[in-house]
PDB file of C-alpha atoms and ligand atoms in Angstrom:
ATOM      1  CA  MET A   1       7.478  21.374  16.612  1.00  0.00           C
ATOM      2  CA  THR A   2       6.235  17.291  16.487  1.00  0.00           C
ATOM      3  CA  THR A   3       6.984  15.258  13.111  1.00  0.00           C
ATOM      4  CA  LEU A   4       4.244  13.379  12.269  1.00  0.00           C
ATOM      5  CA  PRO A   5       4.895   9.266  11.803  1.00  0.00           C
ATOM      6  CA  ARG A   6       5.435   8.889   7.677  1.00  0.00           C
ATOM      7  CA  ILE A   7       3.828   6.310   6.150  1.00  0.00           C
ATOM      8  CA  GLY A   8       4.624   5.386   2.782  1.00  0.00           C
ATOM      9  CA  VAL A   9       2.163   4.264   0.240  1.00  0.00           C
ATOM     10  CA  LEU A  10       2.668   1.965  -2.089  1.00  0.00           C
ATOM     11  CA  ILE A  11       0.448   1.648  -4.661  1.00  0.00           C
ATOM     12  CA  GLY A  12      -0.147  -1.519  -6.951  1.00  0.00           C
ATOM     13  CA  SER A  13      -1.594   0.128 -10.334  1.00  0.00           C
ATOM     14  CA  LEU A  14       0.982   1.458 -12.804  1.00  0.00           C
ATOM     15  CA  GLN A  15      -1.411   4.048 -14.537  1.00  0.00           C
ATOM     16  CA  THR A  16      -1.100   7.109 -13.276  1.00  0.00           C
ATOM     17  CA  LYS A  17      -4.727   8.059 -13.756  1.00  0.00           C
ATOM     18  CA  GLY A  18      -5.979   4.970 -12.315  1.00  0.00           C
ATOM     19  CA  THR A  19      -8.999   4.612  -9.464  1.00  0.00           C
ATOM     20  CA  SER A  20      -5.696   3.865  -6.632  1.00  0.00           C
ATOM     21  CA  ARG A  21      -4.352   6.796  -7.296  1.00  0.00           C
ATOM     22  CA  LYS A  22      -7.001   8.426  -6.401  1.00  0.00           C
ATOM     23  CA  ILE A  23      -7.987   6.330  -3.614  1.00  0.00           C
ATOM     24  CA  ALA A  24      -4.329   7.344  -2.239  1.00  0.00           C
ATOM     25  CA  ARG A  25      -4.345  11.020  -2.471  1.00  0.00           C
ATOM     26  CA  ALA A  26      -7.988  10.581  -1.247  1.00  0.00           C
ATOM     27  CA  LEU A  27      -6.289   9.326   2.187  1.00  0.00           C
ATOM     28  CA  GLN A  28      -3.368  11.618   1.971  1.00  0.00           C
ATOM     29  CA  ASP A  29      -5.488  14.444   2.196  1.00  0.00           C
ATOM     30  CA  ILE A  30      -7.930  12.578   5.006  1.00  0.00           C
ATOM     31  CA  LEU A  31      -5.102  11.889   7.051  1.00  0.00           C
ATOM     32  CA  ALA A  32      -2.919  14.725   6.711  1.00  0.00           C
ATOM     33  CA  PRO A  33      -3.009  16.764   9.955  1.00  0.00           C
ATOM     34  CA  ARG A  34      -2.206  13.093  11.505  1.00  0.00           C
ATOM     35  CA  LEU A  35      -0.019  10.760   9.812  1.00  0.00           C
ATOM     36  CA  THR A  36       2.265  11.683   6.442  1.00  0.00           C
ATOM     37  CA  LEU A  37       1.619   9.457   3.683  1.00  0.00           C
ATOM     38  CA  GLU A  38       4.652   9.067   0.940  1.00  0.00           C
ATOM     39  CA  ILE A  39       3.861   7.863  -1.875  1.00  0.00           C
ATOM     40  CA  VAL A  40       6.825   5.362  -2.683  1.00  0.00           C
ATOM     41  CA  GLU A  41       6.679   4.904  -6.455  1.00  0.00           C
ATOM     42  CA  ILE A  42       7.259   0.983  -7.452  1.00  0.00           C
ATOM     43  CA  GLY A  43       6.775   1.030 -11.237  1.00  0.00           C
ATOM     44  CA  ASP A  44      10.217   1.155 -12.702  1.00  0.00           C
ATOM     45  CA  LEU A  45      11.913  -1.403 -10.287  1.00  0.00           C
ATOM     46  CA  PRO A  46      13.747  -3.879 -12.191  1.00  0.00           C
ATOM     47  CA  LEU A  47      12.513  -7.574 -11.345  1.00  0.00           C
ATOM     48  CA  TYR A  48      13.306  -9.027  -8.283  1.00  0.00           C
ATOM     49  CA  ASN A  49      16.427 -11.515  -9.372  1.00  0.00           C
ATOM     50  CA  PRO A  50      18.569 -12.970  -6.680  1.00  0.00           C
ATOM     51  CA  GLU A  51      21.345 -13.470  -8.198  1.00  0.00           C
ATOM     52  CA  ARG A  52      21.732  -9.570  -8.976  1.00  0.00           C
ATOM     53  CA  ASP A  53      22.422  -9.155  -5.362  1.00  0.00           C
ATOM     54  CA  ALA A  54      26.023  -8.811  -5.275  1.00  0.00           C
ATOM     55  CA  GLU A  55      25.559  -6.304  -8.166  1.00  0.00           C
ATOM     56  CA  ASP A  56      24.825  -2.481  -7.584  1.00  0.00           C
ATOM     57  CA  VAL A  57      20.901  -2.010  -8.647  1.00  0.00           C
ATOM     58  CA  PRO A  58      20.118   1.659  -8.276  1.00  0.00           C
ATOM     59  CA  ALA A  59      17.072   1.392  -8.308  1.00  0.00           C
ATOM     60  CA  TRP A  60      16.715  -1.094  -5.891  1.00  0.00           C
ATOM     61  CA  ASP A  61      18.829   0.450  -3.536  1.00  0.00           C
ATOM     62  CA  ALA A  62      16.917   3.947  -3.890  1.00  0.00           C
ATOM     63  CA  PHE A  63      13.260   1.741  -2.767  1.00  0.00           C
ATOM     64  CA  ARG A  64      14.700   0.034   0.100  1.00  0.00           C
ATOM     65  CA  SER A  65      16.766   3.237   0.892  1.00  0.00           C
ATOM     66  CA  ALA A  66      13.032   4.947   0.884  1.00  0.00           C
ATOM     67  CA  VAL A  67      11.132   2.593   2.613  1.00  0.00           C
ATOM     68  CA  ALA A  68      13.746   1.355   5.442  1.00  0.00           C
ATOM     69  CA  PRO A  69      13.480   4.727   7.956  1.00  0.00           C
ATOM     70  CA  LEU A  70       9.398   4.841   7.413  1.00  0.00           C
ATOM     71  CA  ASP A  71       7.098   4.370  10.031  1.00  0.00           C
ATOM     72  CA  GLY A  72       4.344   2.296   8.505  1.00  0.00           C
ATOM     73  CA  ILE A  73       2.890   1.233   4.995  1.00  0.00           C
ATOM     74  CA  LEU A  74      -0.578   1.523   3.281  1.00  0.00           C
ATOM     75  CA  PHE A  75      -0.495  -1.005   0.238  1.00  0.00           C
ATOM     76  CA  VAL A  76      -3.610   0.907  -1.883  1.00  0.00           C
ATOM     77  CA  THR A  77      -4.334  -1.666  -4.673  1.00  0.00           C
ATOM     78  CA  PRO A  78      -6.698  -3.464  -7.473  1.00  0.00           C
ATOM     79  CA  GLU A  79      -7.156  -6.748  -8.195  1.00  0.00           C
ATOM     80  CA  TYR A  80      -5.759  -8.614 -10.892  1.00  0.00           C
ATOM     81  CA  ASN A  81      -6.840 -12.350 -11.672  1.00  0.00           C
ATOM     82  CA  ARG A  82      -7.683 -12.854  -7.710  1.00  0.00           C
ATOM     83  CA  SER A  83      -3.840 -11.563  -6.498  1.00  0.00           C
ATOM     84  CA  VAL A  84      -2.087  -8.191  -6.384  1.00  0.00           C
ATOM     85  CA  PRO A  85      -0.622  -6.962  -9.701  1.00  0.00           C
ATOM     86  CA  ALA A  86       2.812  -8.068 -10.480  1.00  0.00           C
ATOM     87  CA  ALA A  87       4.469  -4.571 -10.009  1.00  0.00           C
ATOM     88  CA  LEU A  88       3.204  -4.570  -5.951  1.00  0.00           C
ATOM     89  CA  LYS A  89       4.579  -8.075  -5.651  1.00  0.00           C
ATOM     90  CA  ASN A  90       7.778  -7.598  -7.107  1.00  0.00           C
ATOM     91  CA  ALA A  91       8.489  -4.155  -5.220  1.00  0.00           C
ATOM     92  CA  ILE A  92       8.039  -6.692  -1.836  1.00  0.00           C
ATOM     93  CA  ASP A  93      10.354  -9.155  -3.215  1.00  0.00           C
ATOM     94  CA  VAL A  94      12.938  -6.375  -3.695  1.00  0.00           C
ATOM     95  CA  GLY A  95      12.329  -4.921  -0.619  1.00  0.00           C
ATOM     96  CA  SER A  96      12.573  -8.491   1.348  1.00  0.00           C
ATOM     97  CA  ARG A  97      15.919  -9.026   0.089  1.00  0.00           C
ATOM     98  CA  PRO A  98      19.079  -9.388   0.093  1.00  0.00           C
ATOM     99  CA  GLN A  99      17.960 -12.103   3.890  1.00  0.00           C
ATOM    100  CA  GLY A 100      18.256 -10.882   6.474  1.00  0.00           C
ATOM    101  CA  ALA A 101      18.000  -7.383   5.285  1.00  0.00           C
ATOM    102  CA  SER A 102      14.562  -7.060   4.639  1.00  0.00           C
ATOM    103  CA  VAL A 103      13.100  -2.877   5.300  1.00  0.00           C
ATOM    104  CA  TRP A 104       9.374  -4.459   5.998  1.00  0.00           C
ATOM    105  CA  ALA A 105       9.765  -6.447   9.422  1.00  0.00           C
ATOM    106  CA  SER A 106       7.887  -4.823  12.253  1.00  0.00           C
ATOM    107  CA  LYS A 107       6.510  -2.123  10.418  1.00  0.00           C
ATOM    108  CA  PRO A 108       2.486  -1.580  10.524  1.00  0.00           C
ATOM    109  CA  ALA A 109       0.281  -1.537   7.564  1.00  0.00           C
ATOM    110  CA  GLY A 110      -2.423  -1.114   6.364  1.00  0.00           C
ATOM    111  CA  ILE A 111      -4.852  -2.636   3.000  1.00  0.00           C
ATOM    112  CA  VAL A 112      -6.715  -1.226   0.838  1.00  0.00           C
ATOM    113  CA  SER A 113      -8.260  -3.167  -2.644  1.00  0.00           C
ATOM    114  CA  HIS A 114     -10.432  -2.078  -4.875  1.00  0.00           C
ATOM    115  CA  SER A 115     -12.262  -3.126  -7.987  1.00  0.00           C
ATOM    116  CA  PRO A 116     -14.847  -1.880 -10.447  1.00  0.00           C
ATOM    117  CA  GLY A 117     -16.844  -4.840  -9.643  1.00  0.00           C
ATOM    118  CA  MET A 118     -19.110  -5.573  -6.488  1.00  0.00           C
ATOM    119  CA  ILE A 119     -16.115  -8.005  -4.583  1.00  0.00           C
ATOM    120  CA  GLY A 120     -13.720  -4.794  -4.033  1.00  0.00           C
ATOM    121  CA  GLY A 121     -10.240  -6.627  -4.270  1.00  0.00           C
ATOM    122  CA  PHE A 122     -11.232  -8.963  -1.571  1.00  0.00           C
ATOM    123  CA  GLY A 123      -8.539 -11.513  -3.394  1.00  0.00           C
ATOM    124  CA  ALA A 124      -5.508  -9.039  -3.698  1.00  0.00           C
ATOM    125  CA  ASN A 125      -5.941  -7.756   0.229  1.00  0.00           C
ATOM    126  CA  HIS A 126      -6.342 -11.351   1.359  1.00  0.00           C
ATOM    127  CA  HIS A 127      -3.440 -12.660  -1.131  1.00  0.00           C
ATOM    128  CA  LEU A 128      -1.235  -9.927   0.446  1.00  0.00           C
ATOM    129  CA  ARG A 129      -1.830 -10.472   3.850  1.00  0.00           C
ATOM    130  CA  GLN A 130      -0.611 -14.088   3.252  1.00  0.00           C
ATOM    131  CA  SER A 131       2.627 -12.029   2.246  1.00  0.00           C
ATOM    132  CA  LEU A 132       2.998 -10.029   5.028  1.00  0.00           C
ATOM    133  CA  VAL A 133       2.462 -12.636   7.925  1.00  0.00           C
ATOM    134  CA  PHE A 134       5.731 -13.592   6.055  1.00  0.00           C
ATOM    135  CA  LEU A 135       7.363 -10.911   6.151  1.00  0.00           C
ATOM    136  CA  ASP A 136       6.291  -9.987  10.223  1.00  0.00           C
ATOM    137  CA  MET A 137       4.104  -6.805   9.109  1.00  0.00           C
ATOM    138  CA  PRO A 138       1.456  -6.617  11.292  1.00  0.00           C
ATOM    139  CA  ALA A 139      -1.343  -5.824   9.176  1.00  0.00           C
ATOM    140  CA  MET A 140      -4.374  -3.793  10.388  1.00  0.00           C
ATOM    141  CA  GLN A 141      -7.617  -6.271  10.214  1.00  0.00           C
ATOM    142  CA  GLN A 142     -10.254  -3.994  10.660  1.00  0.00           C
ATOM    143  CA  PRO A 143     -12.045  -2.535   9.325  1.00  0.00           C
ATOM    144  CA  GLU A 144     -11.594  -4.614   6.403  1.00  0.00           C
ATOM    145  CA  THR A 145     -11.566  -2.135   3.505  1.00  0.00           C
ATOM    146  CA  TYR A 146     -12.642  -3.180   0.423  1.00  0.00           C
ATOM    147  CA  LEU A 147     -14.381  -1.012  -2.248  1.00  0.00           C
ATOM    148  CA  GLY A 148     -16.448  -2.222  -4.790  1.00  0.00           C
ATOM    149  CA  HIS A 149     -17.344   0.123  -7.821  1.00  0.00           C
ATOM    150  CA  SER A 150     -14.510   2.048  -6.935  1.00  0.00           C
ATOM    151  CA  PRO A 151     -14.179   4.321 -10.247  1.00  0.00           C
ATOM    152  CA  MET A 152     -18.109   5.278  -8.886  1.00  0.00           C
ATOM    153  CA  LEU A 153     -16.411   6.922  -5.841  1.00  0.00           C
ATOM    154  CA  PHE A 154     -14.637   9.869  -7.692  1.00  0.00           C
ATOM    155  CA  ASP A 155     -15.916  12.664  -9.387  1.00  0.00           C
ATOM    156  CA  ASP A 156     -15.184  13.488 -13.086  1.00  0.00           C
ATOM    157  CA  HIS A 157     -12.323  16.013 -11.410  1.00  0.00           C
ATOM    158  CA  GLY A 158     -10.902  12.613  -9.411  1.00  0.00           C
ATOM    159  CA  ALA A 159     -11.967  14.012  -5.957  1.00  0.00           C
ATOM    160  CA  LEU A 160     -13.298  11.789  -3.491  1.00  0.00           C
ATOM    161  CA  ILE A 161     -17.217  12.058  -3.419  1.00  0.00           C
ATOM    162  CA  ASP A 162     -19.272  12.449  -0.294  1.00  0.00           C
ATOM    163  CA  GLY A 163     -20.953   9.451   0.527  1.00  0.00           C
ATOM    164  CA  PRO A 164     -20.121   5.994   1.676  1.00  0.00           C
ATOM    165  CA  GLY A 165     -16.899   5.951   0.139  1.00  0.00           C
ATOM    166  CA  ARG A 166     -15.682   8.684   2.055  1.00  0.00           C
ATOM    167  CA  THR A 167     -17.438   7.047   5.253  1.00  0.00           C
ATOM    168  CA  ILE A 168     -15.799   3.719   4.382  1.00  0.00           C
ATOM    169  CA  LEU A 169     -12.019   5.736   3.760  1.00  0.00           C
ATOM    170  CA  THR A 170     -12.647   8.226   6.958  1.00  0.00           C
ATOM    171  CA  ALA A 171     -12.761   4.827   9.392  1.00  0.00           C
ATOM    172  CA  PHE A 172     -10.108   3.251   8.020  1.00  0.00           C
ATOM    173  CA  ALA A 173      -7.783   6.665   8.353  1.00  0.00           C
ATOM    174  CA  ASN A 174      -9.245   6.467  11.574  1.00  0.00           C
ATOM    175  CA  ALA A 175      -7.817   2.604  12.183  1.00  0.00           C
ATOM    176  CA  LEU A 176      -5.018   3.355  10.721  1.00  0.00           C
ATOM    177  CA  VAL A 177      -3.521   6.092  13.085  1.00  0.00           C
ATOM    178  CA  ALA A 178      -4.244   4.180  16.236  1.00  0.00           C
ATOM    179  CA  TRP A 179      -2.978   0.987  14.137  1.00  0.00           C
ATOM    180  CA  VAL A 180       0.335   2.785  13.887  1.00  0.00           C
ATOM    181  CA  ALA A 181       0.536   4.747  17.248  1.00  0.00           C
ATOM    182  CA  LEU A 182       0.091   1.268  18.469  1.00  0.00           C
ATOM    183  CA  HIS A 183       3.097  -0.649  16.855  1.00  0.00           C
ATOM    184  CA  ARG A 184       5.032   2.332  16.740  1.00  0.00           C
ATOM    185  CA  PRO A 185       4.870   4.437  20.215  1.00  0.00           C
ATOM    186  CA  ALA A 186       8.180   6.426  19.659  1.00  0.00           C
ATOM    187  CA  ALA A 187       6.602   7.590  15.882  1.00  0.00           C
ATOM    188  CA  VAL A 188       3.781   9.303  17.412  1.00  0.00           C
TER     189      VAL A 188
HETATM  190  C1  LIG B 201      -4.697  -8.364 -16.030  1.00  0.00           C
HETATM  191  C2  LIG B 201      -5.776  -7.500 -15.289  1.00  0.00           C
HETATM  192  C3  LIG B 201      -6.650  -8.823 -14.561  1.00  0.00           C
HETATM  193  C4  LIG B 201      -7.655  -8.071 -13.627  1.00  0.00           C
HETATM  194  N1  LIG B 201      -8.358  -9.162 -12.405  1.00  0.00           N
HETATM  195  C5  LIG B 201      -9.338  -8.320 -11.518  1.00  0.00           C
HETATM  196  C6  LIG B 201      -9.171  -9.172 -10.956  1.00  0.00           C
HETATM  197  O1  LIG B 201      -9.224 -10.459 -10.562  1.00  0.00           O
HETATM  198  N2  LIG B 201     -10.544  -8.918 -10.444  1.00  0.00           N
HETATM  199  C7  LIG B 201     -11.501  -7.921 -10.037  1.00  0.00           C
HETATM  200  O2  LIG B 201     -12.114  -7.143  -9.500  1.00  0.00           O
HETATM  201  N3  LIG B 201     -11.065  -6.921 -11.226  1.00  0.00           N
HETATM  202  C8  LIG B 201      -9.816  -7.297 -12.119  1.00  0.00           C
HETATM  203  N4  LIG B 201      -9.214  -6.212 -12.886  1.00  0.00           N
HETATM  204  C9  LIG B 201      -9.650  -5.044 -12.972  1.00  0.00           C
HETATM  205  C10 LIG B 201      -9.065  -3.858 -12.092  1.00  0.00           C
HETATM  206  O3  LIG B 201      -9.365  -4.204 -10.959  1.00  0.00           O
HETATM  207  C11 LIG B 201      -9.391  -2.948 -12.912  1.00  0.00           C
HETATM  208  O4  LIG B 201      -8.869  -2.302 -14.099  1.00  0.00           O
HETATM  209  C12 LIG B 201      -8.806  -1.470 -11.111  1.00  0.00           C
HETATM  210  O5  LIG B 201      -9.891  -0.865 -11.425  1.00  0.00           O
HETATM  211  C13 LIG B 201      -7.708  -1.081 -11.449  1.00  0.00           C
HETATM  212  O6  LIG B 201      -7.342  -0.032 -11.094  1.00  0.00           O
HETATM  213  P1  LIG B 201      -6.540   1.265 -11.345  1.00  0.00           P
HETATM  214  O7  LIG B 201      -7.781   2.161 -11.996  1.00  0.00           O
HETATM  215  O8  LIG B 201      -5.924   1.922  -9.830  1.00  0.00           O
HETATM  216  O9  LIG B 201      -5.545   1.393 -12.304  1.00  0.00           O
HETATM  217  C14 LIG B 201      -8.215  -6.198 -13.543  1.00  0.00           C
HETATM  218  C15 LIG B 201      -7.470  -5.654 -14.803  1.00  0.00           C
HETATM  219  C16 LIG B 201      -6.342  -6.466 -15.344  1.00  0.00           C
HETATM  220  C17 LIG B 201      -5.685  -4.942 -16.039  1.00  0.00           C
END
C-alpha cells in the first residue's frame, strides 16, 4: 500500500467559519487522491517566549511533534494589516525554536492568501515568504495564488463554487503535488 505524502495545513485565521478554513477544506478535497492535507491547529499556542524554552510547554511540544514528521506545509492565510495574522507568525516562531531544532527546515511549502478586497492578501503572502527564506523552506513560486473577493468563491454551505476560484485552486493544487515530489521524492 502506498502512503500519500502528508502535508500540514496552517490556517492563518482563527475564525472557525472563516474563508481561510473553507479554502483549506476545498484544497483537501481537490488534493485527496494525491496528497493528505492535515490541518494543524494553531489557535491555542501560547505566545512564544524564549525564556520558557527550558520548561515544558505542552502545547508547543505537541505542535512541534505534529509538524516534524510532515512532508510539507500549506499555508492558507488572510491578510491582517498588510501582513500575516499574529497567530500564524506565532506558530512559525514556536516551530522555529529552540535554536537548532526548527521543525521547518527543508519542508516544501505552498501559500494561498486571500482577502475580501481586490488585492488577495498579496502583502501577507510576501511577508510570509520572507520568513520562509530564513527558515530554509522551499516555497513554491508559481502559480502565485492571491484570491481576491474570496468570500464570493463559496456558496451558502461553504462549498467551493465551480468557476474561477476552483480553476485557480486546481492549478495551485497540481503545482503543489509536483513541488512536493521535487523536494520530497522519498515521500511520493
Ligand atoms: C485585524 C484585521 C486586519 C485586516 N487587515 C487587512 C488587510 O491588511 N488587507 C486586507 O485585504 N484585508 C484585511 N482584513 C480583512 C481580512 O482579510 C478578512 O477579514 C478575511 O476574510 C479574514 O479571513 P477569514 O474569513 O479566514 O477569517 C483585516 C481583518 C482584520 C480582522
